[in-house]
Amino acid sequence: MGAPIGVLALQGDVREHRRSLERIGREVVEVKTPADLQRVAGIVLPGGESTAISLLLNSSGLTEPLTNAIAGGLPTFGTCAGLVLLARSILDGRPDQVQLKGLDVVVRRNGYGRQLASFEGHVAGHGPLDGAALPAVFIRAPIIESVGADVEVLGTIDHAGIETPTLVRHGSVLASSFHPELTSDDRIHHLFCDMVEAATK
Ligand code: GLN
């Protein structure tokens, strides 16, 4: 079964990530305090509202220990708002929102535009996710505007004729602008669990 995987459980779609991880046989710990964080071999930062999660990270005392854990190589998977929290640079964010860093990308909050605020599509997988396209749900999703040289692009979508990164990996950090936990395709959660296994060996 492997070491437990944490799901940051302050706000957002915690239950859905829990379900995806349990479906592939992982034990899940809901992380609400610094003590919970000590128990996990990897952590998922769910979607929700990055500004609300920021306030709760600060009030729960998790901002600093989580920033340090990520910098220290704790495997981390951010979806949607989780991606925003991890990004090196946030456009259209609140100036006081938390930045956990760890992921060298520039994101724009709610960047797919008003008409496309929420939509379903298919993401083309690359590298370890080469194969059938991944079903993807986008909900007021951030758009990844640029990625640093060390970032692997593992998933893309055609957005207005431009091949746009939607799933990226930078060292031990994985992040998607969409919500794989809202589909029954568990390939991305599997990939994250493989990263956790590799880090705990
Ligand atoms: N727009 C939200 C934010 O910036 C993200 C939306 C989501 O996680 N579904 O935090």
PDB file of C-alpha atoms and ligand atoms in Angstrom:
ATOM      1  CA  MET A   1       0.000   0.000   0.000  1.00  0.00           C
ATOM      2  CA  GLY A   2       2.948   2.340   0.559  1.00  0.00           C
ATOM      3  CA  ALA A   3       3.293   5.325   2.855  1.00  0.00           C
ATOM      4  CA  PRO A   4       0.214   7.529   3.323  1.00  0.00           C
ATOM      5  CA  ILE A   5      -0.416  10.378   0.941  1.00  0.00           C
ATOM      6  CA  GLY A   6      -1.748  13.654   2.308  1.00  0.00           C
ATOM      7  CA  VAL A   7      -4.531  15.723   0.872  1.00  0.00           C
ATOM      8  CA  LEU A   8      -4.478  19.324   2.044  1.00  0.00           C
ATOM      9  CA  ALA A   9      -7.918  19.533   3.663  1.00  0.00           C
ATOM     10  CA  LEU A  10      -8.582  23.199   4.313  1.00  0.00           C
ATOM     11  CA  GLN A  11     -10.957  23.980   1.423  1.00  0.00           C
ATOM     12  CA  GLY A  12     -11.820  22.581  -1.991  1.00  0.00           C
ATOM     13  CA  ASP A  13     -12.381  19.162  -3.495  1.00  0.00           C
ATOM     14  CA  VAL A  14     -10.662  17.093  -0.820  1.00  0.00           C
ATOM     15  CA  ARG A  15     -13.139  14.205  -0.947  1.00  0.00           C
ATOM     16  CA  GLU A  16     -12.694  13.694  -4.682  1.00  0.00           C
ATOM     17  CA  HIS A  17      -8.912  13.401  -4.414  1.00  0.00           C
ATOM     18  CA  ARG A  18      -9.320  11.074  -1.490  1.00  0.00           C
ATOM     19  CA  ARG A  19     -11.591   8.870  -3.572  1.00  0.00           C
ATOM     20  CA  SER A  20      -9.155   8.766  -6.520  1.00  0.00           C
ATOM     21  CA  LEU A  21      -6.206   7.849  -4.290  1.00  0.00           C
ATOM     22  CA  GLU A  22      -8.144   5.210  -2.359  1.00  0.00           C
ATOM     23  CA  ARG A  23      -9.384   3.710  -5.616  1.00  0.00           C
ATOM     24  CA  ILE A  24      -5.771   2.979  -6.534  1.00  0.00           C
ATOM     25  CA  GLY A  25      -5.066   1.523  -3.129  1.00  0.00           C
ATOM     26  CA  ARG A  26      -3.410   4.387  -1.278  1.00  0.00           C
ATOM     27  CA  GLU A  27      -3.918   5.316   2.343  1.00  0.00           C
ATOM     28  CA  VAL A  28      -4.894   8.988   2.646  1.00  0.00           C
ATOM     29  CA  VAL A  29      -4.272  11.417   5.492  1.00  0.00           C
ATOM     30  CA  GLU A  30      -6.190  14.697   5.493  1.00  0.00           C
ATOM     31  CA  VAL A  31      -3.663  17.419   6.264  1.00  0.00           C
ATOM     32  CA  LYS A  32      -5.022  20.259   8.383  1.00  0.00           C
ATOM     33  CA  THR A  33      -2.093  20.926  10.733  1.00  0.00           C
ATOM     34  CA  PRO A  34       1.720  20.887  10.683  1.00  0.00           C
ATOM     35  CA  ALA A  35       1.588  17.625  12.690  1.00  0.00           C
ATOM     36  CA  ASP A  36      -0.504  15.967   9.945  1.00  0.00           C
ATOM     37  CA  LEU A  37       2.086  17.050   7.385  1.00  0.00           C
ATOM     38  CA  GLN A  38       4.782  15.110   9.256  1.00  0.00           C
ATOM     39  CA  ARG A  39       2.954  11.854   8.568  1.00  0.00           C
ATOM     40  CA  VAL A  40       2.784  11.933   4.777  1.00  0.00           C
ATOM     41  CA  ALA A  41       5.115  10.843   1.991  1.00  0.00           C
ATOM     42  CA  GLY A  42       3.536  13.163  -0.563  1.00  0.00           C
ATOM     43  CA  ILE A  43       0.777  15.757  -0.648  1.00  0.00           C
ATOM     44  CA  VAL A  44      -2.060  16.757  -2.956  1.00  0.00           C
ATOM     45  CA  LEU A  45      -3.152  20.395  -3.052  1.00  0.00           C
ATOM     46  CA  PRO A  46      -6.754  20.282  -4.285  1.00  0.00           C
ATOM     47  CA  GLY A  47      -8.710  22.705  -6.388  1.00  0.00           C
ATOM     48  CA  GLY A  48     -10.898  25.287  -4.731  1.00  0.00           C
ATOM     49  CA  GLU A  49     -10.065  28.951  -4.374  1.00  0.00           C
ATOM     50  CA  SER A  50      -6.377  29.751  -4.006  1.00  0.00           C
ATOM     51  CA  THR A  51      -7.096  32.983  -2.110  1.00  0.00           C
ATOM     52  CA  ALA A  52      -9.304  31.176   0.438  1.00  0.00           C
ATOM     53  CA  ILE A  53      -6.786  28.332   0.787  1.00  0.00           C
ATOM     54  CA  SER A  54      -4.084  30.975   1.331  1.00  0.00           C
ATOM     55  CA  LEU A  55      -5.920  32.465   4.315  1.00  0.00           C
ATOM     56  CA  LEU A  56      -6.433  29.008   5.805  1.00  0.00           C
ATOM     57  CA  LEU A  57      -2.794  28.000   5.232  1.00  0.00           C
ATOM     58  CA  ASN A  58      -1.752  31.035   7.233  1.00  0.00           C
ATOM     59  CA  SER A  59      -4.262  30.546  10.056  1.00  0.00           C
ATOM     60  CA  SER A  60      -3.428  26.838  10.386  1.00  0.00           C
ATOM     61  CA  GLY A  61       0.310  27.508  10.583  1.00  0.00           C
ATOM     62  CA  LEU A  62       0.945  25.392   7.494  1.00  0.00           C
ATOM     63  CA  THR A  63       2.417  27.987   5.125  1.00  0.00           C
ATOM     64  CA  GLU A  64       5.979  27.779   6.355  1.00  0.00           C
ATOM     65  CA  PRO A  65       6.239  24.018   7.014  1.00  0.00           C
ATOM     66  CA  LEU A  66       4.603  23.254   3.678  1.00  0.00           C
ATOM     67  CA  THR A  67       6.894  25.668   1.799  1.00  0.00           C
ATOM     68  CA  ASN A  68       9.894  24.048   3.457  1.00  0.00           C
ATOM     69  CA  ALA A  69       8.664  20.515   2.787  1.00  0.00           C
ATOM     70  CA  ILE A  70       8.162  21.281  -0.910  1.00  0.00           C
ATOM     71  CA  ALA A  71      11.589  22.917  -1.151  1.00  0.00           C
ATOM     72  CA  GLY A  72      12.992  19.817   0.550  1.00  0.00           C
ATOM     73  CA  GLY A  73      11.565  17.546  -2.152  1.00  0.00           C
ATOM     74  CA  LEU A  74       8.238  16.340  -0.705  1.00  0.00           C
ATOM     75  CA  PRO A  75       6.349  15.053  -3.777  1.00  0.00           C
ATOM     76  CA  THR A  76       3.480  17.485  -4.330  1.00  0.00           C
ATOM     77  CA  PHE A  77       0.553  17.413  -6.772  1.00  0.00           C
ATOM     78  CA  GLY A  78      -1.448  20.611  -7.210  1.00  0.00           C
ATOM     79  CA  THR A  79      -4.689  20.731  -9.190  1.00  0.00           C
ATOM     80  CA  CYS A  80      -6.164  24.018 -10.362  1.00  0.00           C
ATOM     81  CA  ALA A  81      -6.033  26.259  -7.263  1.00  0.00           C
ATOM     82  CA  GLY A  82      -3.205  23.963  -6.100  1.00  0.00           C
ATOM     83  CA  LEU A  83      -1.312  24.825  -9.290  1.00  0.00           C
ATOM     84  CA  VAL A  84      -1.827  28.520  -8.568  1.00  0.00           C
ATOM     85  CA  LEU A  85      -0.400  28.088  -5.043  1.00  0.00           C
ATOM     86  CA  LEU A  86       2.716  26.380  -6.432  1.00  0.00           C
ATOM     87  CA  ALA A  87       3.457  28.728  -9.327  1.00  0.00           C
ATOM     88  CA  ARG A  88       6.556  30.929  -9.308  1.00  0.00           C
ATOM     89  CA  SER A  89       4.497  33.799 -10.656  1.00  0.00           C
ATOM     90  CA  ILE A  90       0.730  34.459 -10.466  1.00  0.00           C
ATOM     91  CA  LEU A  91      -1.018  36.927 -12.770  1.00  0.00           C
ATOM     92  CA  ASP A  92      -4.395  38.309 -11.681  1.00  0.00           C
ATOM     93  CA  GLY A  93      -3.829  36.976  -8.176  1.00  0.00           C
ATOM     94  CA  ARG A  94      -4.205  38.827  -4.913  1.00  0.00           C
ATOM     95  CA  PRO A  95      -0.958  40.449  -3.854  1.00  0.00           C
ATOM     96  CA  ASP A  96      -1.158  38.826  -0.425  1.00  0.00           C
ATOM     97  CA  GLN A  97      -1.935  35.294  -1.577  1.00  0.00           C
ATOM     98  CA  VAL A  98       0.400  32.519  -0.485  1.00  0.00           C
ATOM     99  CA  GLN A  99       3.088  31.325  -2.892  1.00  0.00           C
ATOM    100  CA  LEU A 100       4.501  27.953  -1.975  1.00  0.00           C
ATOM    101  CA  LYS A 101       6.843  28.126  -4.980  1.00  0.00           C
ATOM    102  CA  GLY A 102       8.436  24.915  -6.207  1.00  0.00           C
ATOM    103  CA  LEU A 103       7.050  25.157  -9.753  1.00  0.00           C
ATOM    104  CA  ASP A 104       8.728  27.363 -12.327  1.00  0.00           C
ATOM    105  CA  VAL A 105       5.658  28.463 -14.297  1.00  0.00           C
ATOM    106  CA  VAL A 106       3.717  31.655 -14.829  1.00  0.00           C
ATOM    107  CA  VAL A 107      -0.050  31.184 -14.410  1.00  0.00           C
ATOM    108  CA  ARG A 108      -2.953  33.517 -14.917  1.00  0.00           C
ATOM    109  CA  ARG A 109      -5.883  32.903 -12.583  1.00  0.00           C
ATOM    110  CA  ASN A 110      -9.171  32.249 -14.362  1.00  0.00           C
ATOM    111  CA  GLY A 111      -7.132  32.555 -17.554  1.00  0.00           C
ATOM    112  CA  TYR A 112      -9.341  30.689 -20.027  1.00  0.00           C
ATOM    113  CA  GLY A 113     -11.660  33.664 -20.331  1.00  0.00           C
ATOM    114  CA  ARG A 114     -15.276  34.251 -19.443  1.00  0.00           C
ATOM    115  CA  GLN A 115     -16.947  32.172 -22.104  1.00  0.00           C
ATOM    116  CA  LEU A 116     -14.720  29.230 -21.311  1.00  0.00           C
ATOM    117  CA  ALA A 117     -14.959  29.679 -17.546  1.00  0.00           C
ATOM    118  CA  SER A 118     -15.761  25.999 -17.149  1.00  0.00           C
ATOM    119  CA  PHE A 119     -15.548  23.320 -19.813  1.00  0.00           C
ATOM    120  CA  GLU A 120     -14.706  19.703 -20.424  1.00  0.00           C
ATOM    121  CA  GLY A 121     -12.155  18.574 -22.911  1.00  0.00           C
ATOM    122  CA  HIS A 122      -9.391  16.131 -23.603  1.00  0.00           C
ATOM    123  CA  VAL A 123      -5.782  16.616 -22.736  1.00  0.00           C
ATOM    124  CA  ALA A 124      -3.093  15.051 -24.923  1.00  0.00           C
ATOM    125  CA  GLY A 125      -0.601  13.219 -22.721  1.00  0.00           C
ATOM    126  CA  HIS A 126       3.135  13.307 -23.356  1.00  0.00           C
ATOM    127  CA  GLY A 127       6.119  11.397 -21.987  1.00  0.00           C
ATOM    128  CA  PRO A 128       4.913   8.982 -19.269  1.00  0.00           C
ATOM    129  CA  LEU A 129       1.300   9.824 -20.185  1.00  0.00           C
ATOM    130  CA  ASP A 130       1.665   9.162 -23.884  1.00  0.00           C
ATOM    131  CA  GLY A 131      -1.408   7.172 -24.992  1.00  0.00           C
ATOM    132  CA  ALA A 132      -5.141   7.791 -25.064  1.00  0.00           C
ATOM    133  CA  ALA A 133      -6.147  11.403 -24.391  1.00  0.00           C
ATOM    134  CA  LEU A 134      -7.064  12.189 -20.785  1.00  0.00           C
ATOM    135  CA  PRO A 135     -10.582  13.413 -20.002  1.00  0.00           C
ATOM    136  CA  ALA A 136     -10.299  16.789 -18.305  1.00  0.00           C
ATOM    137  CA  VAL A 137     -12.667  19.088 -16.428  1.00  0.00           C
ATOM    138  CA  PHE A 138     -11.667  22.753 -16.256  1.00  0.00           C
ATOM    139  CA  ILE A 139     -13.399  24.957 -13.662  1.00  0.00           C
ATOM    140  CA  ARG A 140     -12.406  28.632 -13.629  1.00  0.00           C
ATOM    141  CA  ALA A 141      -9.030  27.214 -14.438  1.00  0.00           C
ATOM    142  CA  PRO A 142      -5.717  29.007 -14.369  1.00  0.00           C
ATOM    143  CA  ILE A 143      -3.907  29.077 -17.688  1.00  0.00           C
ATOM    144  CA  ILE A 144      -0.216  28.228 -17.758  1.00  0.00           C
ATOM    145  CA  GLU A 145       1.287  31.113 -19.715  1.00  0.00           C
ATOM    146  CA  SER A 146       4.909  30.023 -19.696  1.00  0.00           C
ATOM    147  CA  VAL A 147       7.116  27.305 -18.262  1.00  0.00           C
ATOM    148  CA  GLY A 148      10.745  27.382 -17.168  1.00  0.00           C
ATOM    149  CA  ALA A 149      13.532  25.389 -18.827  1.00  0.00           C
ATOM    150  CA  ASP A 150      13.439  22.583 -16.229  1.00  0.00           C
ATOM    151  CA  VAL A 151       9.693  22.027 -16.443  1.00  0.00           C
ATOM    152  CA  GLU A 152       8.401  18.954 -18.326  1.00  0.00           C
ATOM    153  CA  VAL A 153       5.121  19.439 -20.169  1.00  0.00           C
ATOM    154  CA  LEU A 154       3.183  16.178 -19.719  1.00  0.00           C
ATOM    155  CA  GLY A 155      -0.207  17.335 -20.973  1.00  0.00           C
ATOM    156  CA  THR A 156      -1.479  19.930 -23.432  1.00  0.00           C
ATOM    157  CA  ILE A 157      -4.775  21.175 -24.800  1.00  0.00           C
ATOM    158  CA  ASP A 158      -5.509  23.047 -27.989  1.00  0.00           C
ATOM    159  CA  HIS A 159      -6.742  26.432 -26.777  1.00  0.00           C
ATOM    160  CA  ALA A 160      -7.724  28.814 -29.567  1.00  0.00           C
ATOM    161  CA  GLY A 161      -5.303  27.047 -31.913  1.00  0.00           C
ATOM    162  CA  ILE A 162      -2.395  27.194 -29.470  1.00  0.00           C
ATOM    163  CA  GLU A 163      -0.984  24.074 -27.846  1.00  0.00           C
ATOM    164  CA  THR A 164      -1.227  25.088 -24.193  1.00  0.00           C
ATOM    165  CA  PRO A 165       0.412  23.228 -21.272  1.00  0.00           C
ATOM    166  CA  THR A 166      -2.139  21.842 -18.802  1.00  0.00           C
ATOM    167  CA  LEU A 167      -0.100  19.267 -16.887  1.00  0.00           C
ATOM    168  CA  VAL A 168       3.481  19.971 -15.895  1.00  0.00           C
ATOM    169  CA  ARG A 169       6.192  18.461 -13.744  1.00  0.00           C
ATOM    170  CA  HIS A 170       9.181  20.167 -12.183  1.00  0.00           C
ATOM    171  CA  GLY A 171      11.313  17.799 -10.148  1.00  0.00           C
ATOM    172  CA  SER A 172       9.068  16.428  -7.390  1.00  0.00           C
ATOM    173  CA  VAL A 173       6.202  18.832  -8.147  1.00  0.00           C
ATOM    174  CA  LEU A 174       3.339  17.823 -10.475  1.00  0.00           C
ATOM    175  CA  ALA A 175       0.513  20.236 -11.311  1.00  0.00           C
ATOM    176  CA  SER A 176      -2.531  20.398 -13.561  1.00  0.00           C
ATOM    177  CA  SER A 177      -4.800  23.262 -14.505  1.00  0.00           C
ATOM    178  CA  PHE A 178      -7.734  20.803 -14.676  1.00  0.00           C
ATOM    179  CA  HIS A 179      -9.331  18.324 -12.268  1.00  0.00           C
ATOM    180  CA  PRO A 180      -8.352  14.671 -12.870  1.00  0.00           C
ATOM    181  CA  GLU A 181     -10.047  13.790  -9.561  1.00  0.00           C
ATOM    182  CA  LEU A 182     -13.439  14.555 -11.133  1.00  0.00           C
ATOM    183  CA  THR A 183     -13.044  11.776 -13.703  1.00  0.00           C
ATOM    184  CA  SER A 184     -12.626   8.030 -13.329  1.00  0.00           C
ATOM    185  CA  ASP A 185      -9.319   8.073 -15.226  1.00  0.00           C
ATOM    186  CA  ASP A 186      -6.692   7.570 -12.537  1.00  0.00           C
ATOM    187  CA  ARG A 187      -3.555   7.701 -14.700  1.00  0.00           C
ATOM    188  CA  ILE A 188      -2.397  11.046 -13.323  1.00  0.00           C
ATOM    189  CA  HIS A 189      -2.902   9.974  -9.697  1.00  0.00           C
ATOM    190  CA  HIS A 190      -0.962   6.805 -10.563  1.00  0.00           C
ATOM    191  CA  LEU A 191       1.852   8.888 -11.970  1.00  0.00           C
ATOM    192  CA  PHE A 192       1.923  10.943  -8.775  1.00  0.00           C
ATOM    193  CA  CYS A 193       2.004   7.791  -6.633  1.00  0.00           C
ATOM    194  CA  ASP A 194       4.950   6.548  -8.728  1.00  0.00           C
ATOM    195  CA  MET A 195       6.733   9.824  -7.932  1.00  0.00           C
ATOM    196  CA  VAL A 196       6.024   9.260  -4.216  1.00  0.00           C
ATOM    197  CA  GLU A 197       7.356   5.691  -4.419  1.00  0.00           C
ATOM    198  CA  ALA A 198      10.503   6.847  -6.201  1.00  0.00           C
ATOM    199  CA  ALA A 199      11.099   9.501  -3.517  1.00  0.00           C
ATOM    200  CA  THR A 200      10.630   7.103  -0.573  1.00  0.00           C
ATOM    201  CA  LYS A 201      12.976   4.409  -1.869  1.00  0.00           C
TER     202      LYS A 201
HETATM  203  N1  GLN B   1      -9.952  30.180  -9.884  1.00  0.00           N
HETATM  204  C1  GLN B   1      -9.498  29.446  -8.764  1.00  0.00           C
HETATM  205  C2  GLN B   1      -8.282  30.074  -8.090  1.00  0.00           C
HETATM  206  O1  GLN B   1      -7.652  30.926  -8.585  1.00  0.00           O
HETATM  207  C3  GLN B   1      -9.156  28.006  -9.139  1.00  0.00           C
HETATM  208  C4  GLN B   1     -10.399  27.252  -9.521  1.00  0.00           C
HETATM  209  C5  GLN B   1     -10.380  25.802  -9.174  1.00  0.00           C
HETATM  210  O2  GLN B   1      -9.545  25.322  -8.391  1.00  0.00           O
HETATM  211  N2  GLN B   1     -11.330  25.059  -9.703  1.00  0.00           N
HETATM  212  O3  GLN B   1      -7.943  29.709  -7.036  1.00  0.00           O
END
